[in-house]
Amino acid sequence: MGSGRRELDANDPENSARNIFLPLHHNDGTNPEVGVESPYPGIFIYRFSEGFNYPNANHYLDFMVATIFRETRRTNPNTYGKLGDRPWNDPGPRRGRTAADHSDRPTLKAIILDFSSVNNVDITSVQHLIDVRNQLDRYTSPDKVEWHLACINNRWTKRGLAAAGFGYPAPAMESPFFQRWKPIFSVAEIGGESSAAAAAEYVENEKHLQRQRTKDLEQEQIMTKNLAVADDHISGDDGNSNSSTQDYHRQLSTSQPYLNKAAKVAVVHGLNLPLFHIDLTSALQSAIANVEMKSEMEAKGVGTMDM
């Protein structure tokens, strides 16, 4: 799954823009002329088309893993010291031949699962996820794959996935990357004086103040042109205009609902499960932030992940 995006003016409410996530091959009936790009090298988004349980879990995850193997390369090509160490279903190149060069492909960094169409899971489907997680961790060894889960609508599904070890990063405590891991949480305003409604009303009052300023200026110009009063009279009218503006400023600054106070917010999901996200956008932002943080640390030579 990739993202489609168009650059527009974010300050113009009539031309606002946001990221949308569409299948790469437009097999959902979307316009094939819409350009879809990968969200980030090494990050994959997979959306379940319907429920996720034992009849279809194998089909879903086999397709996802096959796509990942086709689009990425193994993090460490020399993971297996000798031929006998390789698993039966990964024989590698034939004897006497070198492995294909896939250096142009990215390594696997993170997987984002979209559970918006999943109502519940069972023990078999969760076990499939655990097996795939272990398989991909061997594929990216010595690194670990980050699993981000978005749009989980059932609290029991969330509890089952958390019990299987999803929702928080792999405990590689000896790694400097894990110690500097950056969680990103979705927060929402609780309400009251710092709510969105109060902020909108504050903006409306600011607009009213601006209109009053414009009206005072127009009245001053009309009086200057038609009455041709003396300079001292003009300055006196300007003083009245400034006085009116100052009164509005004073009224806004002392009005209780619009005092500049820190907004009261609360996290949408628990702090103990930072890899559960409210939507795909927040999941993608979290995955990209940690991938880039790790790349910066590697560029500075901070350390490597030794598992």
mmCIF file of C-alpha atoms in Angstrom:
data_model
loop_
_atom_site.group_PDB
_atom_site.id
_atom_site.type_symbol
_atom_site.label_atom_id
_atom_site.label_comp_id
_atom_site.label_asym_id
_atom_site.label_seq_id
_atom_site.Cartn_x
_atom_site.Cartn_y
_atom_site.Cartn_z
ATOM 1 C CA MET A 1 0.000 0.000 0.000
ATOM 2 C CA GLY A 2 1.264 3.455 -0.867
ATOM 3 C CA SER A 3 0.263 7.052 -0.344
ATOM 4 C CA GLY A 4 -1.216 9.526 -2.801
ATOM 5 C CA ARG A 5 -0.557 13.198 -2.167
ATOM 6 C CA ARG A 6 -0.953 16.590 -3.774
ATOM 7 C CA GLU A 7 0.847 19.703 -2.578
ATOM 8 C CA LEU A 8 -1.686 22.466 -1.803
ATOM 9 C CA ASP A 9 -1.895 25.493 0.423
ATOM 10 C CA ALA A 10 -2.597 24.174 3.923
ATOM 11 C CA ASN A 11 -3.841 27.601 5.046
ATOM 12 C CA ASP A 12 -6.600 27.689 2.425
ATOM 13 C CA PRO A 13 -9.653 25.799 3.751
ATOM 14 C CA GLU A 14 -11.012 25.347 0.229
ATOM 15 C CA ASN A 15 -7.789 23.691 -0.970
ATOM 16 C CA SER A 16 -6.761 21.635 2.056
ATOM 17 C CA ALA A 17 -4.744 18.468 1.503
ATOM 18 C CA ARG A 18 -4.104 15.248 3.402
ATOM 19 C CA ASN A 19 -2.388 11.932 2.802
ATOM 20 C CA ILE A 20 -4.462 8.999 1.614
ATOM 21 C CA PHE A 21 -3.349 5.364 1.419
ATOM 22 C CA LEU A 22 -4.272 3.359 -1.665
ATOM 23 C CA PRO A 23 -3.291 -0.089 -2.964
ATOM 24 C CA LEU A 24 -0.203 0.127 -5.162
ATOM 25 C CA HIS A 25 -1.939 -1.714 -8.015
ATOM 26 C CA HIS A 26 -5.352 0.059 -7.697
ATOM 27 C CA ASN A 27 -7.132 -3.273 -7.282
ATOM 28 C CA ASP A 28 -9.802 -1.550 -5.152
ATOM 29 C CA GLY A 29 -11.277 0.307 -8.121
ATOM 30 C CA THR A 30 -9.564 3.664 -7.547
ATOM 31 C CA ASN A 31 -8.525 5.776 -10.513
ATOM 32 C CA PRO A 32 -5.391 4.154 -12.027
ATOM 33 C CA GLU A 33 -4.191 7.573 -13.204
ATOM 34 C CA VAL A 34 -3.682 8.678 -9.596
ATOM 35 C CA GLY A 35 -0.001 8.393 -8.799
ATOM 36 C CA VAL A 36 0.766 6.176 -5.801
ATOM 37 C CA GLU A 37 4.213 6.008 -4.272
ATOM 38 C CA SER A 38 5.814 3.948 -1.537
ATOM 39 C CA PRO A 39 5.474 5.756 1.805
ATOM 40 C CA TYR A 40 9.172 5.346 2.705
ATOM 41 C CA PRO A 41 11.988 3.001 1.618
ATOM 42 C CA GLY A 42 11.820 -0.135 3.736
ATOM 43 C CA ILE A 43 8.447 0.667 5.333
ATOM 44 C CA PHE A 44 5.410 -1.350 4.239
ATOM 45 C CA ILE A 45 1.718 -0.734 4.961
ATOM 46 C CA TYR A 46 -0.604 -3.729 4.755
ATOM 47 C CA ARG A 47 -4.373 -3.421 5.047
ATOM 48 C CA PHE A 48 -6.462 -6.505 5.742
ATOM 49 C CA SER A 49 -9.368 -6.601 3.296
ATOM 50 C CA GLU A 50 -11.672 -8.307 5.815
ATOM 51 C CA GLY A 51 -11.543 -10.227 9.099
ATOM 52 C CA PHE A 52 -8.262 -11.746 10.264
ATOM 53 C CA ASN A 53 -8.660 -15.266 11.668
ATOM 54 C CA TYR A 54 -7.511 -18.820 11.037
ATOM 55 C CA PRO A 55 -9.155 -19.422 7.569
ATOM 56 C CA ASN A 56 -7.440 -16.458 5.885
ATOM 57 C CA ALA A 57 -4.446 -15.605 8.088
ATOM 58 C CA ASN A 58 -2.036 -17.758 6.090
ATOM 59 C CA HIS A 59 -3.181 -16.265 2.771
ATOM 60 C CA TYR A 60 -2.798 -12.676 3.983
ATOM 61 C CA LEU A 61 0.612 -13.077 5.565
ATOM 62 C CA ASP A 62 2.072 -15.198 2.751
ATOM 63 C CA PHE A 63 1.195 -12.456 0.287
ATOM 64 C CA MET A 64 2.666 -9.772 2.551
ATOM 65 C CA VAL A 65 5.933 -11.669 3.110
ATOM 66 C CA ALA A 66 6.315 -12.456 -0.596
ATOM 67 C CA THR A 67 5.904 -8.773 -1.431
ATOM 68 C CA ILE A 68 8.478 -7.769 1.193
ATOM 69 C CA PHE A 69 11.023 -10.302 -0.106
ATOM 70 C CA ARG A 70 10.462 -9.079 -3.654
ATOM 71 C CA GLU A 71 10.929 -5.402 -2.794
ATOM 72 C CA THR A 72 13.761 -5.555 -0.225
ATOM 73 C CA ARG A 73 17.107 -7.232 0.392
ATOM 74 C CA ARG A 74 18.474 -9.135 3.357
ATOM 75 C CA THR A 75 20.147 -6.833 5.885
ATOM 76 C CA ASN A 76 23.164 -9.107 6.294
ATOM 77 C CA PRO A 77 23.819 -11.369 3.262
ATOM 78 C CA ASN A 78 26.272 -13.435 5.320
ATOM 79 C CA THR A 79 23.819 -14.380 8.044
ATOM 80 C CA TYR A 80 24.330 -18.102 7.415
ATOM 81 C CA GLY A 81 27.918 -19.120 7.990
ATOM 82 C CA LYS A 82 27.638 -22.382 6.062
ATOM 83 C CA LEU A 83 25.197 -24.028 3.707
ATOM 84 C CA GLY A 84 23.795 -26.362 6.356
ATOM 85 C CA ASP A 85 22.645 -23.423 8.453
ATOM 86 C CA ARG A 86 20.118 -22.283 5.852
ATOM 87 C CA PRO A 87 16.466 -23.286 6.308
ATOM 88 C CA TRP A 88 15.008 -25.781 3.856
ATOM 89 C CA ASN A 89 12.797 -23.179 2.182
ATOM 90 C CA ASP A 90 15.666 -20.718 1.634
ATOM 91 C CA PRO A 91 18.311 -22.700 -0.258
ATOM 92 C CA GLY A 92 20.106 -19.632 -1.633
ATOM 93 C CA PRO A 93 22.078 -19.676 -4.908
ATOM 94 C CA ARG A 94 23.111 -22.914 -6.566
ATOM 95 C CA ARG A 95 26.517 -24.325 -5.802
ATOM 96 C CA GLY A 96 29.231 -22.462 -7.678
ATOM 97 C CA ARG A 97 27.052 -19.422 -8.346
ATOM 98 C CA THR A 98 26.978 -16.110 -6.546
ATOM 99 C CA ALA A 99 23.850 -14.632 -5.060
ATOM 100 C CA ALA A 100 21.955 -12.057 -7.108
ATOM 101 C CA ASP A 101 22.940 -8.460 -6.452
ATOM 102 C CA HIS A 102 20.033 -6.582 -4.853
ATOM 103 C CA SER A 103 22.045 -3.683 -3.449
ATOM 104 C CA ASP A 104 19.642 -1.220 -5.081
ATOM 105 C CA ARG A 105 16.799 -2.421 -2.850
ATOM 106 C CA PRO A 106 16.228 -1.049 0.667
ATOM 107 C CA THR A 107 16.382 -3.196 3.763
ATOM 108 C CA LEU A 108 13.201 -3.879 5.701
ATOM 109 C CA LYS A 109 12.678 -1.293 8.455
ATOM 110 C CA ALA A 110 9.058 -1.379 9.650
ATOM 111 C CA ILE A 111 5.642 -2.873 8.917
ATOM 112 C CA ILE A 112 2.360 -1.053 9.510
ATOM 113 C CA LEU A 113 -0.773 -3.183 9.760
ATOM 114 C CA ASP A 114 -4.155 -1.556 9.149
ATOM 115 C CA PHE A 115 -6.799 -3.305 11.293
ATOM 116 C CA SER A 116 -9.688 -1.034 10.261
ATOM 117 C CA SER A 117 -11.599 -3.969 8.697
ATOM 118 C CA VAL A 118 -10.764 -6.465 11.472
ATOM 119 C CA ASN A 119 -13.320 -6.922 14.216
ATOM 120 C CA ASN A 120 -11.654 -9.728 16.157
ATOM 121 C CA VAL A 121 -8.762 -12.169 15.988
ATOM 122 C CA ASP A 122 -8.232 -15.710 17.212
ATOM 123 C CA ILE A 123 -5.248 -17.539 18.647
ATOM 124 C CA THR A 124 -4.304 -19.077 15.284
ATOM 125 C CA SER A 125 -4.124 -15.757 13.443
ATOM 126 C CA VAL A 126 -2.117 -14.172 16.255
ATOM 127 C CA GLN A 127 0.281 -17.132 16.219
ATOM 128 C CA HIS A 128 0.704 -16.609 12.465
ATOM 129 C CA LEU A 129 1.723 -13.020 13.175
ATOM 130 C CA ILE A 130 4.247 -14.182 15.775
ATOM 131 C CA ASP A 131 5.757 -16.674 13.304
ATOM 132 C CA VAL A 132 6.043 -14.017 10.593
ATOM 133 C CA ARG A 133 7.585 -11.597 13.057
ATOM 134 C CA ASN A 134 10.258 -14.179 13.940
ATOM 135 C CA GLN A 135 10.830 -14.945 10.262
ATOM 136 C CA LEU A 136 11.338 -11.297 9.340
ATOM 137 C CA ASP A 137 13.575 -10.680 12.353
ATOM 138 C CA ARG A 138 15.891 -13.380 10.983
ATOM 139 C CA TYR A 139 15.655 -11.708 7.578
ATOM 140 C CA THR A 140 16.741 -8.334 9.003
ATOM 141 C CA SER A 141 19.212 -9.694 11.571
ATOM 142 C CA PRO A 142 20.972 -8.142 13.444
ATOM 143 C CA ASP A 143 18.253 -5.457 13.249
ATOM 144 C CA LYS A 144 14.667 -5.825 14.407
ATOM 145 C CA VAL A 145 11.530 -5.008 12.447
ATOM 146 C CA GLU A 146 9.195 -2.454 14.005
ATOM 147 C CA TRP A 147 5.542 -3.496 13.933
ATOM 148 C CA HIS A 148 3.064 -0.611 14.039
ATOM 149 C CA LEU A 149 -0.644 -1.417 14.334
ATOM 150 C CA ALA A 150 -3.272 1.157 13.372
ATOM 151 C CA CYS A 151 -7.050 1.512 13.501
ATOM 152 C CA ILE A 152 -7.758 -1.301 15.989
ATOM 153 C CA ASN A 153 -11.471 -0.969 16.804
ATOM 154 C CA ASN A 154 -11.891 -3.839 19.266
ATOM 155 C CA ARG A 155 -10.334 -3.630 22.722
ATOM 156 C CA TRP A 156 -10.122 -7.425 22.973
ATOM 157 C CA THR A 157 -8.211 -7.562 19.701
ATOM 158 C CA LYS A 158 -5.809 -5.023 21.141
ATOM 159 C CA ARG A 159 -5.402 -7.062 24.318
ATOM 160 C CA GLY A 160 -4.726 -10.235 22.348
ATOM 161 C CA LEU A 161 -2.074 -8.556 20.196
ATOM 162 C CA ALA A 162 -0.462 -6.941 23.245
ATOM 163 C CA ALA A 163 -0.296 -10.338 24.975
ATOM 164 C CA ALA A 164 1.578 -11.650 21.913
ATOM 165 C CA GLY A 165 4.223 -8.939 22.261
ATOM 166 C CA PHE A 166 2.894 -6.376 19.789
ATOM 167 C CA GLY A 167 2.429 -2.714 20.657
ATOM 168 C CA TYR A 168 5.909 -1.953 21.987
ATOM 169 C CA PRO A 169 9.432 -2.203 20.514
ATOM 170 C CA ALA A 170 11.600 -5.282 20.779
ATOM 171 C CA PRO A 171 13.525 -5.243 24.084
ATOM 172 C CA ALA A 172 17.065 -4.912 22.727
ATOM 173 C CA MET A 173 18.213 -2.999 25.787
ATOM 174 C CA GLU A 174 21.894 -3.351 24.969
ATOM 175 C CA SER A 175 21.415 -1.427 21.730
ATOM 176 C CA PRO A 176 21.910 2.360 21.711
ATOM 177 C CA PHE A 177 19.139 2.611 19.123
ATOM 178 C CA PHE A 178 16.614 1.096 21.492
ATOM 179 C CA GLN A 179 17.714 3.341 24.349
ATOM 180 C CA ARG A 180 17.104 6.421 22.157
ATOM 181 C CA TRP A 181 13.899 5.139 20.603
ATOM 182 C CA LYS A 182 11.405 7.963 19.983
ATOM 183 C CA PRO A 183 7.748 7.184 20.766
ATOM 184 C CA ILE A 184 5.091 9.340 19.096
ATOM 185 C CA PHE A 185 1.651 9.512 20.693
ATOM 186 C CA SER A 186 -1.663 10.821 19.387
ATOM 187 C CA VAL A 187 -3.228 13.291 21.807
ATOM 188 C CA ALA A 188 -6.605 15.011 21.979
ATOM 189 C CA GLU A 189 -7.866 18.085 23.784
ATOM 190 C CA ILE A 190 -9.965 17.285 26.814
ATOM 191 C CA GLY A 191 -12.093 20.427 26.458
ATOM 192 C CA GLY A 192 -12.904 23.469 28.575
ATOM 193 C CA GLU A 193 -11.109 26.741 28.093
ATOM 194 C CA SER A 194 -8.466 25.161 25.885
ATOM 195 C CA SER A 195 -10.896 23.267 23.661
ATOM 196 C CA ALA A 196 -11.148 23.625 19.900
ATOM 197 C CA ALA A 197 -14.464 25.459 20.237
ATOM 198 C CA ALA A 198 -12.900 28.146 22.431
ATOM 199 C CA ALA A 199 -10.009 28.484 20.002
ATOM 200 C CA ALA A 200 -12.436 28.913 17.089
ATOM 201 C CA GLU A 201 -14.365 31.572 18.987
ATOM 202 C CA TYR A 202 -11.115 33.362 19.743
ATOM 203 C CA VAL A 203 -10.300 33.442 16.023
ATOM 204 C CA GLU A 204 -13.760 34.806 15.271
ATOM 205 C CA ASN A 205 -13.274 37.604 17.791
ATOM 206 C CA GLU A 206 -9.918 38.445 16.248
ATOM 207 C CA LYS A 207 -11.639 38.757 12.869
ATOM 208 C CA HIS A 208 -14.226 41.049 14.428
ATOM 209 C CA LEU A 209 -11.440 43.188 15.834
ATOM 210 C CA GLN A 210 -9.803 43.412 12.412
ATOM 211 C CA ARG A 211 -13.095 44.463 10.825
ATOM 212 C CA GLN A 212 -13.463 47.152 13.487
ATOM 213 C CA ARG A 213 -9.976 48.446 12.708
ATOM 214 C CA THR A 214 -10.824 48.625 8.990
ATOM 215 C CA LYS A 215 -14.081 50.435 9.737
ATOM 216 C CA ASP A 216 -12.313 52.996 11.940
ATOM 217 C CA LEU A 217 -9.744 53.622 9.213
ATOM 218 C CA GLU A 218 -12.421 54.124 6.566
ATOM 219 C CA GLN A 219 -14.285 56.578 8.791
ATOM 220 C CA GLU A 220 -11.081 58.499 9.365
ATOM 221 C CA GLN A 221 -10.405 58.728 5.617
ATOM 222 C CA ILE A 222 -13.959 59.947 4.889
ATOM 223 C CA MET A 223 -13.744 62.597 7.557
ATOM 224 C CA THR A 224 -10.355 63.740 6.242
ATOM 225 C CA LYS A 225 -11.614 64.040 2.674
ATOM 226 C CA ASN A 226 -15.046 65.647 3.172
ATOM 227 C CA LEU A 227 -14.586 67.854 6.184
ATOM 228 C CA ALA A 228 -10.986 68.924 5.543
ATOM 229 C CA VAL A 229 -10.519 69.484 9.224
ATOM 230 C CA ALA A 230 -7.397 70.768 10.798
ATOM 231 C CA ASP A 231 -4.472 68.496 11.630
ATOM 232 C CA ASP A 232 -5.270 68.606 15.296
ATOM 233 C CA HIS A 233 -8.802 67.411 14.618
ATOM 234 C CA ILE A 234 -7.496 64.565 12.495
ATOM 235 C CA SER A 235 -5.109 63.477 15.214
ATOM 236 C CA GLY A 236 -7.993 63.637 17.688
ATOM 237 C CA ASP A 237 -10.055 61.312 15.513
ATOM 238 C CA ASP A 238 -7.079 58.985 15.245
ATOM 239 C CA GLY A 239 -6.923 58.931 19.002
ATOM 240 C CA ASN A 240 -10.555 57.874 19.129
ATOM 241 C CA SER A 241 -9.811 55.062 16.671
ATOM 242 C CA ASN A 242 -6.836 53.903 18.704
ATOM 243 C CA SER A 243 -8.922 54.076 21.852
ATOM 244 C CA SER A 244 -11.590 51.874 20.263
ATOM 245 C CA THR A 245 -8.942 49.356 19.174
ATOM 246 C CA GLN A 246 -7.374 49.330 22.602
ATOM 247 C CA ASP A 247 -10.769 48.670 24.187
ATOM 248 C CA TYR A 248 -11.228 45.578 21.997
ATOM 249 C CA HIS A 249 -7.737 44.359 22.824
ATOM 250 C CA ARG A 250 -8.408 44.833 26.506
ATOM 251 C CA GLN A 251 -11.708 42.998 26.250
ATOM 252 C CA LEU A 252 -10.141 40.011 24.474
ATOM 253 C CA SER A 253 -7.132 39.813 26.739
ATOM 254 C CA THR A 254 -9.199 39.828 29.914
ATOM 255 C CA SER A 255 -11.978 37.522 28.678
ATOM 256 C CA GLN A 256 -11.677 34.283 30.663
ATOM 257 C CA PRO A 257 -12.273 31.731 27.855
ATOM 258 C CA TYR A 258 -9.520 33.198 25.692
ATOM 259 C CA LEU A 259 -6.666 33.467 28.140
ATOM 260 C CA ASN A 260 -3.471 32.005 26.720
ATOM 261 C CA LYS A 261 -3.240 28.887 28.833
ATOM 262 C CA ALA A 262 -1.591 25.578 28.090
ATOM 263 C CA ALA A 263 -3.973 23.193 26.347
ATOM 264 C CA LYS A 264 -5.193 20.223 28.382
ATOM 265 C CA VAL A 265 -4.582 17.090 26.358
ATOM 266 C CA ALA A 266 -4.696 13.336 26.906
ATOM 267 C CA VAL A 267 -3.180 10.450 24.964
ATOM 268 C CA VAL A 268 -5.628 8.465 22.841
ATOM 269 C CA HIS A 269 -3.904 5.118 23.458
ATOM 270 C CA GLY A 270 -2.001 3.935 26.492
ATOM 271 C CA LEU A 271 1.547 5.095 27.127
ATOM 272 C CA ASN A 272 2.599 1.474 27.648
ATOM 273 C CA LEU A 273 1.695 0.544 24.039
ATOM 274 C CA PRO A 274 3.289 3.234 21.848
ATOM 275 C CA LEU A 275 3.099 1.156 18.643
ATOM 276 C CA PHE A 276 -0.716 1.132 18.640
ATOM 277 C CA HIS A 277 -1.881 4.138 16.618
ATOM 278 C CA ILE A 278 -5.179 5.869 16.009
ATOM 279 C CA ASP A 279 -4.670 6.061 12.215
ATOM 280 C CA LEU A 280 -2.199 5.263 9.456
ATOM 281 C CA THR A 281 -0.781 8.781 9.338
ATOM 282 C CA SER A 282 0.396 8.719 12.951
ATOM 283 C CA ALA A 283 1.748 5.171 12.498
ATOM 284 C CA LEU A 284 3.736 6.225 9.446
ATOM 285 C CA GLN A 285 5.086 9.336 11.184
ATOM 286 C CA SER A 286 6.244 7.221 14.126
ATOM 287 C CA ALA A 287 7.927 4.645 11.881
ATOM 288 C CA ILE A 288 9.712 7.288 9.786
ATOM 289 C CA ALA A 289 10.882 9.213 12.851
ATOM 290 C CA ASN A 290 12.607 6.154 14.308
ATOM 291 C CA VAL A 291 14.098 5.025 10.999
ATOM 292 C CA GLU A 292 15.595 8.474 10.439
ATOM 293 C CA MET A 293 16.835 8.661 14.036
ATOM 294 C CA LYS A 294 18.609 5.342 13.579
ATOM 295 C CA SER A 295 20.128 6.482 10.267
ATOM 296 C CA GLU A 296 21.451 9.649 11.895
ATOM 297 C CA MET A 297 23.024 7.670 14.728
ATOM 298 C CA GLU A 298 24.642 5.242 12.277
ATOM 299 C CA ALA A 299 26.015 8.180 10.273
ATOM 300 C CA LYS A 300 27.556 9.581 13.460
ATOM 301 C CA GLY A 301 29.013 6.193 14.347
ATOM 302 C CA VAL A 302 27.142 5.925 17.639
ATOM 303 C CA GLY A 303 27.023 2.138 17.518
ATOM 304 C CA THR A 304 25.567 -0.892 15.871
ATOM 305 C CA MET A 305 22.878 -3.278 16.945
ATOM 306 C CA ASP A 306 24.413 -6.460 18.349
ATOM 307 C CA MET A 307 21.819 -9.094 18.994
#
